[in-house]
Amino acid sequence: MRFNVVIRYIGMILLLLAAFMLLSAGISYLNNVDTAYFPLLMSSLLTLLMGCFPMIFVPRSDHISNKEGYCIVVGAWIVSSVVGTFPYLMWGGEFSIINAWFESVSGFTTTGASILNNVEGLPQGLQFWRMSTCWMGGIGVVMFALVILPAIGKSKMMLSNVELSSMAKNNFHYRSQTVVRIVLAVYVGLTAVTTLALKIAGMRWFDALAHAMSACSTCGFSTKNMSMAFFDSPVMEIILIVAMTLAGVHFGVIYATVSGKPNNLFRSEITRFYFAVIAVASVAIAISLTVEDVYPSFIESLRYAAFHVSSFISTTGLAIADCNTWTAFTMMILIFCSIVCACAGSTAGGMKMDRLVLAIKMIRNRLRSQQHPNAIFRTKVDGLPQDRDMLNSVMVFAVAYMMIIVIGTLINTMLGCDLMTGFSACVACMGNVGPGFGDVGSMDNYSMMSNGVKINLTLLMLLGRLEIFGLIQLFFIRWWR
């Protein structure tokens, strides 16, 4: 293990963070040099120095081993989260060390859970930095992985297993550099279109850009204390429903649709299932809300249901209503959405819709094999048979995912949370969703959680974003030998 090589590549990430901090400082300067200007400027200089030293003193290496690749990706997430606390801590306010760590991890993992009671009290530069963390987190480490893939020759598995899963690679039938351009084009394009649409719908430019960055990274940070309920605009909500839903689709499928390729939105089995789940869940919740007289009409119920289903299943977490006032049936559907979530190859977190589809097919084939013991059934997606290693990894991941949620819930309840709050907070943080139920509902925040609970939840955020095994691998001492 060459730690100097690992540090060099992490230094590249620090230079990117320094650039975004400097950009945020520029926004503070243009906003009459608000109180975040000097904290952001000093944080940028400090991060720049930290990134420059390994770039200067560590020679470049054309080959990266599997272990070094794991350390680079996982280390980049952890170091980014640590460095991301600098502007918060220097600014002060509600940001203690634990709170700054929580907010930074929540941003970079695109969880969107917040400890802030007064988001609108943040200066504009710091609000932009907050949005930058989630926008970089949505695609930043993925892009970093894809950029350095050509430099590692045949040793490609180390980054693909940590960040870009084999399921996500299924719709990227291109060379590495082409994939980089595709992902960047889709991500930046979706953000730009959403920003323009929100501006036309009535938002000011800064709020439009901030919410577009938040929605397209599937994070859920907002510039308003009441999230999207502040605007009370059905047009803006429809724009964000489309943005959040598309951000949860495999970027390769979106590119194929725009460029006229055959593997598009309408032919992808996973994407069609994803859209079907959103439609069915939205209608079911709308019916429940109408029957229980939570809202006066079905149309109004459908408005709130569709927004929150899209928000939860895409792991965005933006809100227009307090879901704690809804029925138990609707809460169960939203918890299901928070566990399964959107598609692989997107900016969404969670277990992924791909794994649910494969699990359903595997259960069906198991039942068929019991009825026809001598028959051979292959599990296929889009007509392509899936290998046994892929199917085994799906089941192992699903079991590990649920076990970690159970363990996290036990820790939360041991530290004083009630069962609903402790469980839904674990589901929300493990799936990088953000809002849960109980004390961490869609119109609440995590400020009242104890420091122990906050640390536990940030660990779940990292585990969920790194798809569990990338982070756990580092804790096995034998692996370092």
Short mmCIF file of C-alpha atoms in Angstrom, two decimals:
data_model
loop_
_atom_site.label_atom_id
_atom_site.label_comp_id
_atom_site.label_asym_id
_atom_site.label_seq_id
_atom_site.Cartn_x
_atom_site.Cartn_y
_atom_site.Cartn_z
CA MET A 1 0.00 0.00 0.00
CA ARG A 2 1.55 3.29 -1.14
CA PHE A 3 -0.02 5.92 1.07
CA ASN A 4 1.81 8.70 -0.75
CA VAL A 5 -0.06 7.82 -3.96
CA VAL A 6 -3.38 7.80 -2.10
CA ILE A 7 -2.63 11.21 -0.57
CA ARG A 8 -1.69 12.65 -3.98
CA TYR A 9 -5.03 11.75 -5.55
CA ILE A 10 -6.97 12.96 -2.51
CA GLY A 11 -5.04 16.22 -2.95
CA MET A 12 -6.68 16.56 -6.37
CA ILE A 13 -10.09 16.45 -4.69
CA LEU A 14 -8.99 19.14 -2.21
CA LEU A 15 -8.09 21.46 -5.09
CA LEU A 16 -11.61 21.03 -6.46
CA LEU A 17 -13.08 21.85 -3.04
CA ALA A 18 -10.85 24.92 -2.75
CA ALA A 19 -12.14 26.17 -6.11
CA PHE A 20 -15.77 25.88 -5.00
CA MET A 21 -14.98 27.59 -1.69
CA LEU A 22 -13.38 30.43 -3.63
CA LEU A 23 -16.45 30.64 -5.87
CA SER A 24 -18.65 30.80 -2.77
CA ALA A 25 -16.43 33.56 -1.39
CA GLY A 26 -16.93 35.41 -4.67
CA ILE A 27 -20.69 35.21 -4.20
CA SER A 28 -20.25 36.58 -0.67
CA TYR A 29 -18.18 39.44 -2.08
CA LEU A 30 -20.83 40.29 -4.68
CA ASN A 31 -23.44 40.17 -1.92
CA ASN A 32 -21.91 43.25 -0.25
CA VAL A 33 -19.13 41.19 1.38
CA ASP A 34 -21.43 39.29 3.72
CA THR A 35 -20.25 37.62 6.92
CA ALA A 36 -19.29 34.39 5.13
CA TYR A 37 -16.70 36.08 2.89
CA PHE A 38 -13.64 35.78 5.13
CA PRO A 39 -14.51 32.29 6.48
CA LEU A 40 -14.91 31.04 2.91
CA LEU A 41 -11.77 32.81 1.68
CA MET A 42 -9.64 31.49 4.55
CA SER A 43 -11.11 28.00 4.13
CA SER A 44 -10.29 28.12 0.43
CA LEU A 45 -6.67 29.09 1.07
CA LEU A 46 -6.24 26.43 3.77
CA THR A 47 -7.77 23.73 1.55
CA LEU A 48 -5.62 24.87 -1.38
CA LEU A 49 -2.46 24.48 0.69
CA MET A 50 -3.53 21.04 1.89
CA GLY A 51 -4.15 19.97 -1.70
CA CYS A 52 -0.98 21.48 -3.17
CA PHE A 53 1.55 19.78 -0.89
CA PRO A 54 0.92 16.19 -2.05
CA MET A 55 0.63 17.37 -5.67
CA ILE A 56 4.07 19.01 -5.42
CA PHE A 57 6.01 16.52 -3.32
CA VAL A 58 4.48 13.18 -4.34
CA PRO A 59 5.46 11.95 -7.83
CA ARG A 60 2.73 10.86 -10.21
CA SER A 61 2.07 7.12 -10.54
CA ASP A 62 0.65 5.54 -13.70
CA HIS A 63 -0.59 2.47 -11.87
CA ILE A 64 -2.94 2.28 -8.91
CA SER A 65 -3.56 -1.02 -7.13
CA ASN A 66 -6.98 -2.22 -6.02
CA LYS A 67 -6.33 -1.37 -2.38
CA GLU A 68 -5.03 2.07 -3.25
CA GLY A 69 -8.14 2.67 -5.34
CA TYR A 70 -10.42 1.82 -2.43
CA CYS A 71 -8.46 4.14 -0.16
CA ILE A 72 -8.55 6.96 -2.71
CA VAL A 73 -12.32 6.87 -3.15
CA VAL A 74 -13.23 6.31 0.51
CA GLY A 75 -10.54 8.71 1.65
CA ALA A 76 -11.84 11.36 -0.76
CA TRP A 77 -15.32 11.15 0.79
CA ILE A 78 -14.04 11.32 4.36
CA VAL A 79 -11.47 14.07 3.77
CA SER A 80 -14.00 16.10 1.76
CA SER A 81 -16.44 15.87 4.65
CA VAL A 82 -13.78 17.02 7.10
CA VAL A 83 -12.61 19.91 4.93
CA GLY A 84 -16.23 20.83 4.24
CA THR A 85 -16.61 21.77 7.90
CA PHE A 86 -14.03 24.60 7.66
CA PRO A 87 -16.41 27.34 6.39
CA TYR A 88 -19.10 26.32 8.89
CA LEU A 89 -16.76 26.32 11.88
CA MET A 90 -15.12 29.62 10.92
CA TRP A 91 -18.52 31.26 10.46
CA GLY A 92 -19.93 29.97 13.76
CA GLY A 93 -23.63 30.37 14.49
CA GLU A 94 -25.34 27.02 15.03
CA PHE A 95 -22.24 25.14 13.87
CA SER A 96 -20.52 23.33 16.71
CA ILE A 97 -17.90 20.76 15.69
CA ILE A 98 -20.46 17.93 15.62
CA ASN A 99 -23.07 20.06 13.86
CA ALA A 100 -20.57 21.20 11.23
CA TRP A 101 -19.50 17.58 10.65
CA PHE A 102 -23.13 16.48 10.36
CA GLU A 103 -24.00 19.24 7.87
CA SER A 104 -20.88 18.59 5.81
CA VAL A 105 -21.37 14.81 5.62
CA SER A 106 -25.06 15.31 4.88
CA GLY A 107 -24.16 17.60 1.98
CA PHE A 108 -21.43 15.51 0.38
CA THR A 109 -23.43 12.28 0.69
CA THR A 110 -26.48 14.16 -0.71
CA THR A 111 -28.54 13.13 2.31
CA GLY A 112 -29.95 16.60 2.89
CA ALA A 113 -30.56 16.14 6.62
CA SER A 114 -29.80 19.39 8.43
CA ILE A 115 -29.14 20.67 11.94
CA LEU A 116 -30.07 24.23 11.02
CA ASN A 117 -33.10 25.82 12.64
CA ASN A 118 -32.73 28.99 10.59
CA VAL A 119 -31.46 28.26 7.09
CA GLU A 120 -32.54 31.70 5.93
CA GLY A 121 -30.20 33.23 8.52
CA LEU A 122 -27.14 31.93 6.62
CA PRO A 123 -25.34 34.48 4.44
CA GLN A 124 -25.69 33.85 0.72
CA GLY A 125 -22.09 32.76 0.24
CA LEU A 126 -22.39 30.07 2.90
CA GLN A 127 -25.72 28.95 1.44
CA PHE A 128 -24.00 28.51 -1.91
CA TRP A 129 -21.19 26.50 -0.30
CA ARG A 130 -23.83 24.32 1.33
CA MET A 131 -25.41 23.69 -2.07
CA SER A 132 -21.98 23.14 -3.64
CA THR A 133 -21.22 20.29 -1.25
CA CYS A 134 -24.34 18.43 -2.33
CA TRP A 135 -23.78 19.20 -6.03
CA MET A 136 -20.19 17.94 -5.88
CA GLY A 137 -21.32 14.97 -3.79
CA GLY A 138 -23.95 14.03 -6.33
CA ILE A 139 -21.43 13.41 -9.07
CA GLY A 140 -18.01 14.56 -7.86
CA VAL A 141 -16.48 11.34 -6.59
CA VAL A 142 -18.03 9.38 -9.46
CA MET A 143 -16.40 11.74 -11.92
CA PHE A 144 -13.12 11.50 -10.05
CA ALA A 145 -13.25 7.73 -10.30
CA LEU A 146 -14.00 7.82 -14.01
CA VAL A 147 -11.22 10.32 -14.68
CA ILE A 148 -8.53 8.13 -13.13
CA LEU A 149 -9.83 4.83 -14.53
CA PRO A 150 -7.60 5.01 -17.63
CA ALA A 151 -4.54 5.39 -15.37
CA ILE A 152 -5.01 2.06 -13.67
CA GLY A 153 -4.88 -0.29 -16.61
CA LYS A 154 -6.54 -3.61 -15.90
CA SER A 155 -7.16 -2.87 -12.21
CA LYS A 156 -10.63 -1.42 -12.68
CA MET A 157 -12.59 -3.31 -10.07
CA MET A 158 -11.37 -1.26 -7.10
CA LEU A 159 -13.28 1.89 -8.00
CA SER A 160 -16.24 0.25 -9.71
CA ASN A 161 -17.01 -1.79 -6.60
CA VAL A 162 -16.77 1.24 -4.31
CA GLU A 163 -18.46 3.97 -6.31
CA LEU A 164 -19.71 2.79 -9.71
CA SER A 165 -21.49 -0.51 -9.21
CA SER A 166 -21.64 -3.18 -11.90
CA MET A 167 -25.35 -2.44 -12.29
CA ALA A 168 -24.57 1.21 -12.99
CA LYS A 169 -22.05 0.23 -15.68
CA ASN A 170 -24.61 -1.81 -17.60
CA ASN A 171 -25.88 1.22 -19.53
CA PHE A 172 -22.46 2.77 -20.14
CA HIS A 173 -21.27 1.02 -23.30
CA TYR A 174 -18.55 3.55 -23.98
CA ARG A 175 -14.90 4.23 -23.29
CA SER A 176 -14.05 5.81 -19.95
CA GLN A 177 -13.45 9.32 -21.30
CA THR A 178 -16.73 9.18 -23.22
CA VAL A 179 -18.54 8.17 -20.04
CA VAL A 180 -17.00 11.19 -18.30
CA ARG A 181 -18.39 13.51 -20.95
CA ILE A 182 -21.81 11.84 -20.90
CA VAL A 183 -22.20 12.05 -17.13
CA LEU A 184 -21.03 15.67 -17.05
CA ALA A 185 -23.29 16.67 -19.94
CA VAL A 186 -26.38 15.07 -18.41
CA TYR A 187 -25.70 16.40 -14.92
CA VAL A 188 -24.84 19.96 -15.93
CA GLY A 189 -27.57 20.01 -18.56
CA LEU A 190 -30.26 18.84 -16.15
CA THR A 191 -29.12 21.41 -13.57
CA ALA A 192 -29.13 24.23 -16.12
CA VAL A 193 -32.56 23.37 -17.52
CA THR A 194 -34.05 23.08 -14.03
CA THR A 195 -32.53 26.43 -13.01
CA LEU A 196 -33.99 28.17 -16.04
CA ALA A 197 -37.40 26.57 -15.57
CA LEU A 198 -37.57 27.58 -11.90
CA LYS A 199 -36.53 31.13 -12.79
CA ILE A 200 -39.29 31.35 -15.40
CA ALA A 201 -41.73 29.97 -12.81
CA GLY A 202 -40.99 32.92 -10.52
CA MET A 203 -37.92 32.15 -8.37
CA ARG A 204 -35.09 34.63 -8.15
CA TRP A 205 -31.88 33.45 -9.82
CA PHE A 206 -30.05 32.44 -6.64
CA ASP A 207 -32.95 30.36 -5.28
CA ALA A 208 -33.52 28.79 -8.70
CA LEU A 209 -29.87 27.73 -9.01
CA ALA A 210 -29.73 26.51 -5.40
CA HIS A 211 -32.85 24.37 -5.70
CA ALA A 212 -31.77 23.04 -9.10
CA MET A 213 -28.41 21.98 -7.65
CA SER A 214 -30.22 20.41 -4.72
CA ALA A 215 -32.80 18.55 -6.83
CA CYS A 216 -30.41 17.31 -9.51
CA SER A 217 -27.95 16.02 -6.90
CA THR A 218 -30.95 14.45 -5.09
CA CYS A 219 -29.87 16.13 -1.86
CA GLY A 220 -32.82 18.23 -0.68
CA PHE A 221 -31.09 21.22 0.88
CA SER A 222 -33.20 24.35 0.52
CA THR A 223 -32.60 28.06 1.01
CA LYS A 224 -35.85 28.34 2.97
CA ASN A 225 -36.77 27.09 6.44
CA MET A 226 -40.03 25.63 5.10
CA SER A 227 -38.34 24.06 2.08
CA MET A 228 -40.53 24.27 -1.06
CA ALA A 229 -43.65 24.93 1.03
CA PHE A 230 -42.36 28.51 1.26
CA PHE A 231 -43.11 29.12 -2.42
CA ASP A 232 -46.52 27.37 -2.50
CA SER A 233 -46.32 27.09 -6.29
CA PRO A 234 -47.76 24.07 -8.17
CA VAL A 235 -45.73 25.04 -11.26
CA MET A 236 -42.43 24.99 -9.35
CA GLU A 237 -43.44 21.71 -7.75
CA ILE A 238 -44.09 20.10 -11.15
CA ILE A 239 -40.71 21.31 -12.40
CA LEU A 240 -39.00 19.79 -9.37
CA ILE A 241 -40.98 16.54 -9.63
CA VAL A 242 -39.62 16.12 -13.16
CA ALA A 243 -36.08 17.12 -12.11
CA MET A 244 -36.01 14.84 -9.04
CA THR A 245 -37.47 11.91 -10.96
CA LEU A 246 -35.01 12.26 -13.85
CA ALA A 247 -32.09 12.66 -11.44
CA GLY A 248 -33.03 9.22 -10.13
CA VAL A 249 -32.75 7.65 -13.59
CA HIS A 250 -29.53 6.09 -14.90
CA PHE A 251 -27.63 8.89 -16.64
CA GLY A 252 -26.72 6.56 -19.49
CA VAL A 253 -30.42 5.96 -20.14
CA ILE A 254 -31.12 9.72 -20.14
CA TYR A 255 -28.28 10.26 -22.62
CA ALA A 256 -29.55 7.43 -24.82
CA THR A 257 -33.04 8.97 -24.86
CA VAL A 258 -31.79 12.43 -25.83
CA SER A 259 -29.40 11.10 -28.48
CA GLY A 260 -31.92 8.66 -29.98
CA LYS A 261 -30.16 5.46 -28.85
CA PRO A 262 -32.20 2.26 -28.44
CA ASN A 263 -31.58 1.74 -24.69
CA ASN A 264 -33.78 4.70 -23.75
CA LEU A 265 -36.27 5.55 -21.00
CA PHE A 266 -39.08 3.70 -22.73
CA ARG A 267 -37.19 0.45 -23.30
CA SER A 268 -35.34 0.21 -20.01
CA GLU A 269 -37.10 -2.33 -17.80
CA ILE A 270 -35.69 -0.84 -14.61
CA THR A 271 -36.75 2.70 -15.54
CA ARG A 272 -40.28 1.62 -16.47
CA PHE A 273 -40.61 -0.17 -13.14
CA TYR A 274 -39.28 2.95 -11.36
CA PHE A 275 -41.88 5.17 -13.03
CA ALA A 276 -44.61 2.62 -12.29
CA VAL A 277 -43.73 2.55 -8.58
CA ILE A 278 -43.87 6.37 -8.44
CA ALA A 279 -47.26 6.43 -10.17
CA VAL A 280 -48.83 3.68 -8.04
CA ALA A 281 -47.44 5.06 -4.77
CA SER A 282 -48.63 8.59 -5.60
CA VAL A 283 -52.17 7.46 -6.43
CA ALA A 284 -52.35 5.19 -3.37
CA ILE A 285 -51.24 7.98 -1.03
CA ALA A 286 -53.60 10.47 -2.70
CA ILE A 287 -56.54 8.11 -2.18
CA SER A 288 -55.62 7.59 1.48
CA LEU A 289 -55.27 11.34 2.09
CA THR A 290 -58.60 12.02 0.40
CA VAL A 291 -60.47 9.28 2.26
CA GLU A 292 -59.11 10.49 5.61
CA ASP A 293 -59.98 14.14 4.74
CA VAL A 294 -56.40 15.32 5.16
CA TYR A 295 -56.96 17.41 2.02
CA PRO A 296 -60.33 18.46 0.62
CA SER A 297 -59.99 17.01 -2.90
CA PHE A 298 -58.27 14.16 -4.71
CA ILE A 299 -56.41 16.58 -7.01
CA GLU A 300 -54.91 18.45 -4.07
CA SER A 301 -54.04 15.18 -2.37
CA LEU A 302 -52.37 13.99 -5.58
CA ARG A 303 -50.35 17.21 -5.74
CA TYR A 304 -48.83 16.62 -2.31
CA ALA A 305 -48.53 12.86 -2.80
CA ALA A 306 -46.73 13.05 -6.14
CA PHE A 307 -44.21 15.60 -4.88
CA HIS A 308 -43.32 13.67 -1.74
CA VAL A 309 -43.19 10.28 -3.44
CA SER A 310 -40.82 11.72 -6.07
CA SER A 311 -38.81 13.42 -3.34
CA PHE A 312 -38.48 10.35 -1.11
CA ILE A 313 -37.90 7.74 -3.81
CA SER A 314 -35.27 9.87 -5.56
CA THR A 315 -33.66 10.47 -2.12
CA THR A 316 -33.98 14.24 -2.60
CA GLY A 317 -35.98 15.12 0.52
CA LEU A 318 -37.51 18.45 -0.50
CA ALA A 319 -40.92 18.98 1.13
CA ILE A 320 -44.13 20.94 0.66
CA ALA A 321 -46.06 19.51 3.63
CA ASP A 322 -45.59 17.94 7.06
CA CYS A 323 -45.86 14.20 6.41
CA ASN A 324 -46.17 13.54 10.17
CA THR A 325 -49.80 14.65 9.85
CA TRP A 326 -50.53 12.04 7.18
CA THR A 327 -51.96 8.55 7.69
CA ALA A 328 -49.95 5.54 8.87
CA PHE A 329 -50.53 3.92 5.45
CA THR A 330 -48.90 6.84 3.64
CA MET A 331 -45.96 6.80 6.05
CA MET A 332 -45.35 3.12 5.32
CA ILE A 333 -45.32 3.77 1.57
CA LEU A 334 -42.86 6.65 1.98
CA ILE A 335 -40.63 4.49 4.21
CA PHE A 336 -40.71 1.82 1.49
CA CYS A 337 -39.69 4.49 -1.05
CA SER A 338 -36.88 5.60 1.29
CA ILE A 339 -35.49 2.06 1.44
CA VAL A 340 -35.74 1.05 -2.21
CA CYS A 341 -35.11 4.45 -3.82
CA ALA A 342 -34.20 5.15 -7.46
CA CYS A 343 -31.97 3.57 -10.11
CA ALA A 344 -28.29 2.67 -10.21
CA GLY A 345 -26.18 5.04 -12.27
CA SER A 346 -28.02 8.11 -10.96
CA THR A 347 -27.22 10.56 -8.16
CA ALA A 348 -29.71 8.81 -5.85
CA GLY A 349 -28.78 6.71 -2.84
CA GLY A 350 -30.65 3.82 -1.22
CA MET A 351 -30.86 0.15 -2.06
CA LYS A 352 -31.67 0.94 -5.72
CA MET A 353 -34.61 -0.08 -7.87
CA ASP A 354 -32.36 -2.42 -9.88
CA ARG A 355 -31.84 -4.66 -6.86
CA LEU A 356 -35.57 -4.76 -6.11
CA VAL A 357 -36.33 -5.84 -9.68
CA LEU A 358 -33.67 -8.54 -9.56
CA ALA A 359 -34.87 -9.74 -6.15
CA ILE A 360 -38.45 -10.05 -7.44
CA LYS A 361 -37.26 -11.99 -10.48
CA MET A 362 -35.14 -14.27 -8.30
CA ILE A 363 -38.09 -15.00 -6.01
CA ARG A 364 -40.28 -15.75 -9.03
CA ASN A 365 -37.66 -18.09 -10.51
CA ARG A 366 -37.29 -19.82 -7.15
CA LEU A 367 -41.02 -20.54 -7.06
CA ARG A 368 -40.96 -21.74 -10.66
CA SER A 369 -38.00 -24.04 -10.00
CA GLN A 370 -39.89 -25.70 -7.14
CA GLN A 371 -42.75 -26.38 -9.52
CA HIS A 372 -40.40 -27.59 -12.27
CA PRO A 373 -37.31 -29.04 -10.55
CA ASN A 374 -35.56 -30.07 -13.77
CA ALA A 375 -36.00 -26.76 -15.55
CA ILE A 376 -33.31 -24.07 -15.72
CA PHE A 377 -34.48 -20.49 -15.26
CA ARG A 378 -32.26 -17.50 -15.96
CA THR A 379 -32.78 -14.12 -14.35
CA LYS A 380 -32.83 -11.50 -17.10
CA VAL A 381 -33.02 -7.70 -17.25
CA ASP A 382 -33.85 -6.11 -20.62
CA GLY A 383 -33.49 -9.57 -22.12
CA LEU A 384 -29.91 -10.00 -20.89
CA PRO A 385 -29.15 -12.86 -18.46
CA GLN A 386 -27.51 -11.79 -15.20
CA ASP A 387 -24.53 -13.78 -13.93
CA ARG A 388 -24.57 -15.61 -10.62
CA ASP A 389 -22.06 -13.27 -8.97
CA MET A 390 -24.33 -10.32 -9.69
CA LEU A 391 -27.36 -12.08 -8.19
CA ASN A 392 -25.43 -13.15 -5.10
CA SER A 393 -24.17 -9.60 -4.57
CA VAL A 394 -27.77 -8.32 -4.75
CA MET A 395 -28.91 -10.59 -1.93
CA VAL A 396 -25.81 -9.97 0.20
CA PHE A 397 -26.21 -6.22 -0.18
CA ALA A 398 -29.93 -6.33 0.69
CA VAL A 399 -29.29 -8.36 3.84
CA ALA A 400 -26.38 -6.15 4.92
CA TYR A 401 -28.42 -3.01 4.22
CA MET A 402 -31.32 -4.08 6.42
CA MET A 403 -28.99 -5.35 9.17
CA ILE A 404 -27.25 -1.99 9.36
CA ILE A 405 -30.61 -0.19 9.62
CA VAL A 406 -31.60 -2.48 12.50
CA ILE A 407 -28.27 -1.94 14.28
CA GLY A 408 -28.48 1.80 13.73
CA THR A 409 -32.02 1.85 15.14
CA LEU A 410 -30.88 -0.03 18.23
CA ILE A 411 -28.10 2.52 18.79
CA ASN A 412 -30.48 5.46 18.30
CA THR A 413 -33.06 4.10 20.73
CA MET A 414 -30.28 3.30 23.23
CA LEU A 415 -29.22 6.95 23.00
CA GLY A 416 -32.71 8.22 23.78
CA CYS A 417 -34.68 8.35 20.50
CA ASP A 418 -38.23 7.02 20.34
CA LEU A 419 -38.74 4.06 17.99
CA MET A 420 -40.33 5.94 15.08
CA THR A 421 -37.72 8.70 15.14
CA GLY A 422 -34.82 6.30 15.62
CA PHE A 423 -35.92 3.92 12.86
CA SER A 424 -36.97 6.49 10.27
CA ALA A 425 -33.81 8.53 10.89
CA CYS A 426 -31.71 5.44 10.15
CA VAL A 427 -33.70 4.67 7.01
CA ALA A 428 -33.44 8.31 5.87
CA CYS A 429 -29.68 8.58 6.51
CA MET A 430 -28.76 5.13 5.21
CA GLY A 431 -30.72 5.83 2.04
CA ASN A 432 -29.38 9.42 1.83
CA VAL A 433 -32.98 10.64 1.81
CA GLY A 434 -32.91 13.24 4.61
CA PRO A 435 -36.37 13.60 6.18
CA GLY A 436 -37.96 10.81 8.17
CA PHE A 437 -40.86 10.76 10.62
CA GLY A 438 -41.34 11.58 14.27
CA ASP A 439 -38.92 14.26 15.45
CA VAL A 440 -37.11 14.27 12.07
CA GLY A 441 -40.14 14.83 9.84
CA SER A 442 -40.20 16.71 6.56
CA MET A 443 -40.76 20.06 8.31
CA ASP A 444 -38.34 19.34 11.17
CA ASN A 445 -34.57 18.91 11.39
CA TYR A 446 -31.90 16.97 13.28
CA SER A 447 -30.81 19.76 15.62
CA MET A 448 -32.44 18.18 18.69
CA MET A 449 -30.60 14.86 18.26
CA SER A 450 -27.82 14.14 20.75
CA ASN A 451 -24.22 14.24 19.56
CA GLY A 452 -24.02 10.46 19.80
CA VAL A 453 -27.04 10.04 17.51
CA LYS A 454 -25.63 12.57 15.04
CA ILE A 455 -22.32 10.69 14.83
CA ASN A 456 -24.18 7.43 14.34
CA LEU A 457 -26.29 8.92 11.56
CA THR A 458 -23.27 10.41 9.74
CA LEU A 459 -21.70 6.95 9.71
CA LEU A 460 -24.90 5.60 8.15
CA MET A 461 -24.81 8.37 5.53
CA LEU A 462 -21.28 7.36 4.50
CA LEU A 463 -22.14 3.66 4.52
CA GLY A 464 -25.15 4.30 2.32
CA ARG A 465 -23.32 6.53 -0.14
CA LEU A 466 -20.37 4.14 -0.47
CA GLU A 467 -22.75 1.17 -0.72
CA ILE A 468 -21.56 -0.35 2.55
CA PHE A 469 -18.62 -2.55 1.62
CA GLY A 470 -16.27 0.16 0.38
CA LEU A 471 -16.21 1.79 3.81
CA ILE A 472 -16.31 -1.40 5.87
CA GLN A 473 -13.33 -2.82 3.97
CA LEU A 474 -11.01 -0.24 5.51
CA PHE A 475 -11.66 -1.58 9.03
CA PHE A 476 -10.16 -5.01 8.33
CA ILE A 477 -6.53 -4.90 9.41
CA ARG A 478 -5.54 -7.91 7.30
CA TRP A 479 -6.68 -6.04 4.19
CA TRP A 480 -3.89 -3.49 4.65
CA ARG A 481 -1.10 -6.05 4.48
#
